Amino acid sequence: MSEPVFLKRTIVKQTLWSEQLQEERKLRIYLPPGYNEVLSYPVIYCQDGEEFFNFGRIATLAGQLIIEEDIEPFIIVGVEVNVAVRTQEYAPFGSRFKQYLACFAEEIIPFIEHNYPVRRTPDQRIIAGDSLGGSVSLHLALAYPGLFSRVLSLSGAYYPESRELIAREDDLSWLNINMVVGLQETDYQTDTGVYDFVQMNRDTKALLEARGATVSYREKDGKHLWGFWQKELPESLLYFLTP
């Protein structure tokens, strides 16, 4: 297929006022080729929304998958974040963590569902994120299982606090998570310390499987960078979007 075909999509920018966070939150919404408000679409919600579009090239990848792989068209919602407070919102020990979860589930989801023809069942919503965005996506599913049961995790930052919360769960048989981590992520410096992301993801996989979750897990050569995640995104998307 020629490149122009992939460009026949729409990206809408919206701004939402969050009572939970007491500030505006920007959204980027990808509407697929042939978008029609009469139809209904599966939807992917992405943490770090600006990065998923700019560095993950998720809109271009979506067009390629829809046209080349003949998968059902879907909508993407990128939720932007202020990098200065990202850890405070995404990490379980963050000062804005609970408010962010509530904003996402109780404000952003209803806003999207009021304005766009997205499907409203957990098996038709995917929640995706990289690093801390991956772990907060899982925490959203744990906190709101009635909304989310499908998580796409790119090198999830499953710090000890995250694993402690997972360990408290008894039955995760409703959860389906696709995890990927780069084998060169064994000594990665974050704003809270140096972590072995490979071991962190292996330990989290074991915790989830022990509680009955469906886990699709892979380790590939790669670093904790968007160059790696962009290459892995199509396989992770196809995992959820292929019938």
PDB file of C-alpha atoms in Angstrom:
ATOM      1  CA  MET A   1       0.000   0.000   0.000  1.00  0.00           C
ATOM      2  CA  SER A   2       1.165   3.530  -0.701  1.00  0.00           C
ATOM      3  CA  GLU A   3       1.912   5.911   2.143  1.00  0.00           C
ATOM      4  CA  PRO A   4      -0.950   8.364   1.349  1.00  0.00           C
ATOM      5  CA  VAL A   5      -3.479   5.644   2.170  1.00  0.00           C
ATOM      6  CA  PHE A   6      -2.214   5.546   5.761  1.00  0.00           C
ATOM      7  CA  LEU A   7      -2.619   9.307   6.103  1.00  0.00           C
ATOM      8  CA  LYS A   8      -6.377   9.253   5.500  1.00  0.00           C
ATOM      9  CA  ARG A   9      -7.153   9.454   9.182  1.00  0.00           C
ATOM     10  CA  THR A  10      -8.099  12.206  11.588  1.00  0.00           C
ATOM     11  CA  ILE A  11      -6.405  13.196  14.817  1.00  0.00           C
ATOM     12  CA  VAL A  12      -8.559  15.375  17.035  1.00  0.00           C
ATOM     13  CA  LYS A  13      -7.231  17.327  20.007  1.00  0.00           C
ATOM     14  CA  GLN A  14      -9.533  17.844  22.977  1.00  0.00           C
ATOM     15  CA  THR A  15      -9.132  19.446  26.380  1.00  0.00           C
ATOM     16  CA  LEU A  16     -10.954  18.141  29.429  1.00  0.00           C
ATOM     17  CA  TRP A  17     -11.334  19.831  32.819  1.00  0.00           C
ATOM     18  CA  SER A  18     -10.614  17.360  35.604  1.00  0.00           C
ATOM     19  CA  GLU A  19     -12.285  17.948  38.950  1.00  0.00           C
ATOM     20  CA  GLN A  20     -10.111  15.184  40.417  1.00  0.00           C
ATOM     21  CA  LEU A  21      -6.832  16.822  39.395  1.00  0.00           C
ATOM     22  CA  GLN A  22      -8.144  20.406  39.404  1.00  0.00           C
ATOM     23  CA  GLU A  23      -6.572  21.143  36.046  1.00  0.00           C
ATOM     24  CA  GLU A  24      -7.051  20.668  32.340  1.00  0.00           C
ATOM     25  CA  ARG A  25      -5.952  17.437  30.684  1.00  0.00           C
ATOM     26  CA  LYS A  26      -5.241  17.258  26.957  1.00  0.00           C
ATOM     27  CA  LEU A  27      -6.320  14.306  24.823  1.00  0.00           C
ATOM     28  CA  ARG A  28      -5.380  13.203  21.315  1.00  0.00           C
ATOM     29  CA  ILE A  29      -7.967  11.067  19.551  1.00  0.00           C
ATOM     30  CA  TYR A  30      -7.181   9.017  16.441  1.00  0.00           C
ATOM     31  CA  LEU A  31     -10.184   8.330  14.200  1.00  0.00           C
ATOM     32  CA  PRO A  32      -9.453   5.592  11.650  1.00  0.00           C
ATOM     33  CA  PRO A  33      -9.830   5.730   7.855  1.00  0.00           C
ATOM     34  CA  GLY A  34     -13.490   5.512   6.937  1.00  0.00           C
ATOM     35  CA  TYR A  35     -14.576   6.713  10.386  1.00  0.00           C
ATOM     36  CA  ASN A  36     -18.350   6.817  10.677  1.00  0.00           C
ATOM     37  CA  GLU A  37     -20.246   7.981  13.766  1.00  0.00           C
ATOM     38  CA  VAL A  38     -23.016   5.475  13.028  1.00  0.00           C
ATOM     39  CA  LEU A  39     -20.616   2.578  13.662  1.00  0.00           C
ATOM     40  CA  SER A  40     -18.955   1.522  16.913  1.00  0.00           C
ATOM     41  CA  TYR A  41     -15.260   0.922  17.442  1.00  0.00           C
ATOM     42  CA  PRO A  42     -12.865  -0.848  19.793  1.00  0.00           C
ATOM     43  CA  VAL A  43     -10.751   1.710  21.642  1.00  0.00           C
ATOM     44  CA  ILE A  44      -7.203   1.930  22.939  1.00  0.00           C
ATOM     45  CA  TYR A  45      -6.451   4.345  25.783  1.00  0.00           C
ATOM     46  CA  CYS A  46      -2.760   5.330  26.015  1.00  0.00           C
ATOM     47  CA  GLN A  47      -0.821   6.868  28.878  1.00  0.00           C
ATOM     48  CA  ASP A  48       1.875   9.329  27.761  1.00  0.00           C
ATOM     49  CA  GLY A  49      -0.441  10.182  24.880  1.00  0.00           C
ATOM     50  CA  GLU A  50       1.812  12.710  23.173  1.00  0.00           C
ATOM     51  CA  GLU A  51       4.735  10.236  23.158  1.00  0.00           C
ATOM     52  CA  PHE A  52       2.605   7.362  21.811  1.00  0.00           C
ATOM     53  CA  PHE A  53       1.685   9.541  18.837  1.00  0.00           C
ATOM     54  CA  ASN A  54       5.018  11.313  18.280  1.00  0.00           C
ATOM     55  CA  PHE A  55       7.575   8.620  19.161  1.00  0.00           C
ATOM     56  CA  GLY A  56       5.481   5.444  19.034  1.00  0.00           C
ATOM     57  CA  ARG A  57       3.893   6.536  15.725  1.00  0.00           C
ATOM     58  CA  ILE A  58       0.793   4.695  16.838  1.00  0.00           C
ATOM     59  CA  ALA A  59      -1.504   6.477  14.369  1.00  0.00           C
ATOM     60  CA  THR A  60       0.620   5.395  11.390  1.00  0.00           C
ATOM     61  CA  LEU A  61       0.961   1.876  12.780  1.00  0.00           C
ATOM     62  CA  ALA A  62      -2.800   1.711  13.282  1.00  0.00           C
ATOM     63  CA  GLY A  63      -3.418   2.622   9.644  1.00  0.00           C
ATOM     64  CA  GLN A  64      -0.978  -0.015   8.472  1.00  0.00           C
ATOM     65  CA  LEU A  65      -2.571  -2.707  10.648  1.00  0.00           C
ATOM     66  CA  ILE A  66      -6.100  -1.806   9.540  1.00  0.00           C
ATOM     67  CA  ILE A  67      -5.209  -1.837   5.851  1.00  0.00           C
ATOM     68  CA  GLU A  68      -2.480  -4.496   5.619  1.00  0.00           C
ATOM     69  CA  GLU A  69      -3.663  -6.908   8.324  1.00  0.00           C
ATOM     70  CA  ASP A  70      -7.368  -6.327   7.627  1.00  0.00           C
ATOM     71  CA  ILE A  71      -8.181  -5.856  11.302  1.00  0.00           C
ATOM     72  CA  GLU A  72     -11.267  -4.004  12.445  1.00  0.00           C
ATOM     73  CA  PRO A  73     -10.782  -0.208  12.562  1.00  0.00           C
ATOM     74  CA  PHE A  74     -10.290   1.167  16.061  1.00  0.00           C
ATOM     75  CA  ILE A  75     -10.065   4.489  17.886  1.00  0.00           C
ATOM     76  CA  ILE A  76      -7.024   5.584  19.924  1.00  0.00           C
ATOM     77  CA  VAL A  77      -7.185   8.021  22.840  1.00  0.00           C
ATOM     78  CA  GLY A  78      -3.850   9.433  23.986  1.00  0.00           C
ATOM     79  CA  VAL A  79      -3.943  11.017  27.439  1.00  0.00           C
ATOM     80  CA  GLU A  80      -1.165  13.569  27.730  1.00  0.00           C
ATOM     81  CA  VAL A  81       0.844  14.006  30.913  1.00  0.00           C
ATOM     82  CA  ASN A  82       2.955  16.759  32.449  1.00  0.00           C
ATOM     83  CA  VAL A  83       6.365  15.099  32.718  1.00  0.00           C
ATOM     84  CA  ALA A  84       7.135  17.111  35.867  1.00  0.00           C
ATOM     85  CA  VAL A  85       4.383  15.300  37.793  1.00  0.00           C
ATOM     86  CA  ARG A  86       4.340  12.026  35.833  1.00  0.00           C
ATOM     87  CA  THR A  87       5.747   9.890  38.658  1.00  0.00           C
ATOM     88  CA  GLN A  88       3.343  11.508  41.125  1.00  0.00           C
ATOM     89  CA  GLU A  89       0.416  10.448  38.925  1.00  0.00           C
ATOM     90  CA  TYR A  90       1.598   7.091  37.605  1.00  0.00           C
ATOM     91  CA  ALA A  91       3.383   5.513  40.600  1.00  0.00           C
ATOM     92  CA  PRO A  92       1.424   3.959  43.507  1.00  0.00           C
ATOM     93  CA  PHE A  93       3.493   6.016  45.956  1.00  0.00           C
ATOM     94  CA  GLY A  94       2.784   9.250  44.050  1.00  0.00           C
ATOM     95  CA  SER A  95       0.884  12.125  45.652  1.00  0.00           C
ATOM     96  CA  ARG A  96      -1.558  12.354  42.697  1.00  0.00           C
ATOM     97  CA  PHE A  97      -1.922   8.609  41.998  1.00  0.00           C
ATOM     98  CA  LYS A  98      -5.437   8.077  43.368  1.00  0.00           C
ATOM     99  CA  GLN A  99      -6.688  11.292  41.821  1.00  0.00           C
ATOM    100  CA  TYR A 100      -5.229  10.304  38.450  1.00  0.00           C
ATOM    101  CA  LEU A 101      -6.888   6.876  38.525  1.00  0.00           C
ATOM    102  CA  ALA A 102     -10.211   8.551  39.340  1.00  0.00           C
ATOM    103  CA  CYS A 103      -9.711  11.171  36.615  1.00  0.00           C
ATOM    104  CA  PHE A 104      -9.016   8.476  34.033  1.00  0.00           C
ATOM    105  CA  ALA A 105     -11.860   6.148  34.938  1.00  0.00           C
ATOM    106  CA  GLU A 106     -14.519   8.596  36.104  1.00  0.00           C
ATOM    107  CA  GLU A 107     -13.876  11.630  33.877  1.00  0.00           C
ATOM    108  CA  ILE A 108     -11.891  10.728  30.748  1.00  0.00           C
ATOM    109  CA  ILE A 109     -13.757   7.493  29.931  1.00  0.00           C
ATOM    110  CA  PRO A 110     -17.255   9.082  30.235  1.00  0.00           C
ATOM    111  CA  PHE A 111     -16.066  12.089  28.201  1.00  0.00           C
ATOM    112  CA  ILE A 112     -14.853   9.872  25.350  1.00  0.00           C
ATOM    113  CA  GLU A 113     -17.916   7.641  25.474  1.00  0.00           C
ATOM    114  CA  HIS A 114     -20.214  10.678  25.328  1.00  0.00           C
ATOM    115  CA  ASN A 115     -18.439  12.177  22.312  1.00  0.00           C
ATOM    116  CA  TYR A 116     -17.222   9.205  20.252  1.00  0.00           C
ATOM    117  CA  PRO A 117     -18.775   5.878  19.177  1.00  0.00           C
ATOM    118  CA  VAL A 118     -16.428   3.667  21.188  1.00  0.00           C
ATOM    119  CA  ARG A 119     -17.526   0.327  22.612  1.00  0.00           C
ATOM    120  CA  ARG A 120     -18.235   0.248  26.309  1.00  0.00           C
ATOM    121  CA  THR A 121     -17.316  -3.230  27.497  1.00  0.00           C
ATOM    122  CA  PRO A 122     -13.995  -4.249  29.104  1.00  0.00           C
ATOM    123  CA  ASP A 123     -13.187  -6.661  26.279  1.00  0.00           C
ATOM    124  CA  GLN A 124     -13.429  -3.801  23.746  1.00  0.00           C
ATOM    125  CA  ARG A 125     -11.197  -1.395  25.692  1.00  0.00           C
ATOM    126  CA  ILE A 126      -7.402  -1.752  25.745  1.00  0.00           C
ATOM    127  CA  ILE A 127      -5.343   0.335  28.141  1.00  0.00           C
ATOM    128  CA  ALA A 128      -1.710   0.837  27.152  1.00  0.00           C
ATOM    129  CA  GLY A 129       1.436   2.376  28.546  1.00  0.00           C
ATOM    130  CA  ASP A 130       5.222   2.368  28.590  1.00  0.00           C
ATOM    131  CA  SER A 131       7.362   2.143  31.738  1.00  0.00           C
ATOM    132  CA  LEU A 132       5.349   3.756  34.565  1.00  0.00           C
ATOM    133  CA  GLY A 133       2.550   4.142  32.030  1.00  0.00           C
ATOM    134  CA  GLY A 134       2.457   0.358  31.782  1.00  0.00           C
ATOM    135  CA  SER A 135       2.202  -0.129  35.519  1.00  0.00           C
ATOM    136  CA  VAL A 136      -0.458   2.562  35.989  1.00  0.00           C
ATOM    137  CA  SER A 137      -2.470   0.913  33.216  1.00  0.00           C
ATOM    138  CA  LEU A 138      -2.442  -2.327  35.201  1.00  0.00           C
ATOM    139  CA  HIS A 139      -3.384  -0.442  38.376  1.00  0.00           C
ATOM    140  CA  LEU A 140      -6.337   1.120  36.545  1.00  0.00           C
ATOM    141  CA  ALA A 141      -7.530  -2.354  35.574  1.00  0.00           C
ATOM    142  CA  LEU A 142      -7.128  -3.593  39.164  1.00  0.00           C
ATOM    143  CA  ALA A 143      -9.010  -0.574  40.532  1.00  0.00           C
ATOM    144  CA  TYR A 144     -11.735  -0.604  37.853  1.00  0.00           C
ATOM    145  CA  PRO A 145     -12.135  -4.192  36.561  1.00  0.00           C
ATOM    146  CA  GLY A 146     -15.599  -3.277  35.311  1.00  0.00           C
ATOM    147  CA  LEU A 147     -13.919  -0.918  32.832  1.00  0.00           C
ATOM    148  CA  PHE A 148     -10.631  -2.585  31.901  1.00  0.00           C
ATOM    149  CA  SER A 149      -9.596  -6.191  31.481  1.00  0.00           C
ATOM    150  CA  ARG A 150      -6.980  -5.834  28.704  1.00  0.00           C
ATOM    151  CA  VAL A 151      -3.610  -4.212  29.412  1.00  0.00           C
ATOM    152  CA  LEU A 152      -0.753  -3.522  26.985  1.00  0.00           C
ATOM    153  CA  SER A 153       2.500  -3.047  28.909  1.00  0.00           C
ATOM    154  CA  LEU A 154       5.730  -1.874  27.260  1.00  0.00           C
ATOM    155  CA  SER A 155       8.612  -2.321  29.736  1.00  0.00           C
ATOM    156  CA  GLY A 156       6.295  -1.762  32.681  1.00  0.00           C
ATOM    157  CA  ALA A 157       7.869  -0.119  35.743  1.00  0.00           C
ATOM    158  CA  TYR A 158       6.552  -2.549  38.340  1.00  0.00           C
ATOM    159  CA  TYR A 159       8.253  -1.108  41.405  1.00  0.00           C
ATOM    160  CA  PRO A 160       7.979  -2.969  44.732  1.00  0.00           C
ATOM    161  CA  GLU A 161       4.858  -0.961  45.639  1.00  0.00           C
ATOM    162  CA  SER A 162       3.151  -2.135  42.457  1.00  0.00           C
ATOM    163  CA  ARG A 163       4.044  -5.751  43.082  1.00  0.00           C
ATOM    164  CA  GLU A 164       2.733  -5.485  46.646  1.00  0.00           C
ATOM    165  CA  LEU A 165      -0.637  -4.308  45.316  1.00  0.00           C
ATOM    166  CA  ILE A 166      -0.745  -7.158  42.797  1.00  0.00           C
ATOM    167  CA  ALA A 167       0.132  -9.660  45.522  1.00  0.00           C
ATOM    168  CA  ARG A 168      -2.957  -8.608  47.497  1.00  0.00           C
ATOM    169  CA  GLU A 169      -5.240  -9.728  44.672  1.00  0.00           C
ATOM    170  CA  ASP A 170      -6.816 -13.180  44.952  1.00  0.00           C
ATOM    171  CA  ASP A 171      -8.398 -13.794  41.544  1.00  0.00           C
ATOM    172  CA  LEU A 172      -7.177 -12.166  38.340  1.00  0.00           C
ATOM    173  CA  SER A 173      -8.700 -14.698  35.966  1.00  0.00           C
ATOM    174  CA  TRP A 174     -10.561 -11.827  34.282  1.00  0.00           C
ATOM    175  CA  LEU A 175      -7.320 -10.033  33.331  1.00  0.00           C
ATOM    176  CA  ASN A 176      -5.521 -10.345  29.982  1.00  0.00           C
ATOM    177  CA  ILE A 177      -2.144  -8.578  29.769  1.00  0.00           C
ATOM    178  CA  ASN A 178       0.431  -8.371  26.991  1.00  0.00           C
ATOM    179  CA  MET A 179       3.918  -7.625  28.359  1.00  0.00           C
ATOM    180  CA  VAL A 180       7.185  -6.944  26.542  1.00  0.00           C
ATOM    181  CA  VAL A 181      10.554  -5.913  28.000  1.00  0.00           C
ATOM    182  CA  GLY A 182      13.985  -5.295  26.472  1.00  0.00           C
ATOM    183  CA  LEU A 183      16.867  -7.531  27.480  1.00  0.00           C
ATOM    184  CA  GLN A 184      19.147  -4.483  27.754  1.00  0.00           C
ATOM    185  CA  GLU A 185      16.961  -2.953  30.486  1.00  0.00           C
ATOM    186  CA  THR A 186      18.773  -4.604  33.392  1.00  0.00           C
ATOM    187  CA  ASP A 187      20.387  -1.459  34.821  1.00  0.00           C
ATOM    188  CA  TYR A 188      18.116   1.467  34.023  1.00  0.00           C
ATOM    189  CA  GLN A 189      18.298   4.796  35.866  1.00  0.00           C
ATOM    190  CA  THR A 190      14.920   6.344  36.744  1.00  0.00           C
ATOM    191  CA  ASP A 191      14.013   9.363  38.837  1.00  0.00           C
ATOM    192  CA  THR A 192      13.542   7.067  41.848  1.00  0.00           C
ATOM    193  CA  GLY A 193      16.599   4.834  41.452  1.00  0.00           C
ATOM    194  CA  VAL A 194      18.283   2.184  39.289  1.00  0.00           C
ATOM    195  CA  TYR A 195      16.152  -0.841  38.391  1.00  0.00           C
ATOM    196  CA  ASP A 196      16.434  -4.171  36.600  1.00  0.00           C
ATOM    197  CA  PHE A 197      13.332  -3.982  34.406  1.00  0.00           C
ATOM    198  CA  VAL A 198      13.793  -7.512  33.098  1.00  0.00           C
ATOM    199  CA  GLN A 199      13.646  -9.058  36.564  1.00  0.00           C
ATOM    200  CA  MET A 200      10.865  -6.656  37.564  1.00  0.00           C
ATOM    201  CA  ASN A 201       8.729  -7.840  34.652  1.00  0.00           C
ATOM    202  CA  ARG A 202       9.552 -11.505  35.242  1.00  0.00           C
ATOM    203  CA  ASP A 203       8.492 -11.183  38.880  1.00  0.00           C
ATOM    204  CA  THR A 204       5.288  -9.379  37.901  1.00  0.00           C
ATOM    205  CA  LYS A 205       4.478 -12.028  35.288  1.00  0.00           C
ATOM    206  CA  ALA A 206       4.819 -14.727  37.958  1.00  0.00           C
ATOM    207  CA  LEU A 207       2.574 -12.799  40.378  1.00  0.00           C
ATOM    208  CA  LEU A 208      -0.106 -12.318  37.728  1.00  0.00           C
ATOM    209  CA  GLU A 209      -0.050 -15.915  36.508  1.00  0.00           C
ATOM    210  CA  ALA A 210      -0.226 -17.242  40.068  1.00  0.00           C
ATOM    211  CA  ARG A 211      -3.502 -15.337  40.410  1.00  0.00           C
ATOM    212  CA  GLY A 212      -4.983 -16.706  37.210  1.00  0.00           C
ATOM    213  CA  ALA A 213      -4.329 -13.846  34.794  1.00  0.00           C
ATOM    214  CA  THR A 214      -3.784 -14.535  31.104  1.00  0.00           C
ATOM    215  CA  VAL A 215      -0.266 -13.259  30.402  1.00  0.00           C
ATOM    216  CA  SER A 216       1.329 -12.947  26.960  1.00  0.00           C
ATOM    217  CA  TYR A 217       4.975 -12.226  27.734  1.00  0.00           C
ATOM    218  CA  ARG A 218       8.052 -11.689  25.601  1.00  0.00           C
ATOM    219  CA  GLU A 219      11.630 -10.547  26.073  1.00  0.00           C
ATOM    220  CA  LYS A 220      13.432  -9.053  23.092  1.00  0.00           C
ATOM    221  CA  ASP A 221      16.733  -7.320  22.431  1.00  0.00           C
ATOM    222  CA  GLY A 222      16.026  -3.699  23.234  1.00  0.00           C
ATOM    223  CA  LYS A 223      16.605  -0.744  25.509  1.00  0.00           C
ATOM    224  CA  HIS A 224      14.209   1.338  27.611  1.00  0.00           C
ATOM    225  CA  LEU A 225      13.489   3.628  24.670  1.00  0.00           C
ATOM    226  CA  TRP A 226      10.711   4.430  22.220  1.00  0.00           C
ATOM    227  CA  GLY A 227      12.847   3.033  19.398  1.00  0.00           C
ATOM    228  CA  PHE A 228      12.313  -0.404  20.951  1.00  0.00           C
ATOM    229  CA  TRP A 229       8.675   0.082  21.937  1.00  0.00           C
ATOM    230  CA  GLN A 230       7.671   1.403  18.523  1.00  0.00           C
ATOM    231  CA  LYS A 231       8.963  -1.792  16.895  1.00  0.00           C
ATOM    232  CA  GLU A 232       7.076  -3.944  19.419  1.00  0.00           C
ATOM    233  CA  LEU A 233       3.766  -2.064  19.297  1.00  0.00           C
ATOM    234  CA  PRO A 234       2.317  -3.818  16.214  1.00  0.00           C
ATOM    235  CA  GLU A 235       2.714  -7.305  17.742  1.00  0.00           C
ATOM    236  CA  SER A 236       1.125  -6.157  20.992  1.00  0.00           C
ATOM    237  CA  LEU A 237      -1.766  -4.452  19.198  1.00  0.00           C
ATOM    238  CA  LEU A 238      -2.400  -7.482  17.020  1.00  0.00           C
ATOM    239  CA  TYR A 239      -2.538  -9.665  20.117  1.00  0.00           C
ATOM    240  CA  PHE A 240      -5.672  -7.848  21.228  1.00  0.00           C
ATOM    241  CA  LEU A 241      -7.170  -6.801  17.909  1.00  0.00           C
ATOM    242  CA  THR A 242      -6.944 -10.049  15.951  1.00  0.00           C
ATOM    243  CA  PRO A 243     -10.129 -12.149  16.340  1.00  0.00           C
TER     244      PRO A 243
END
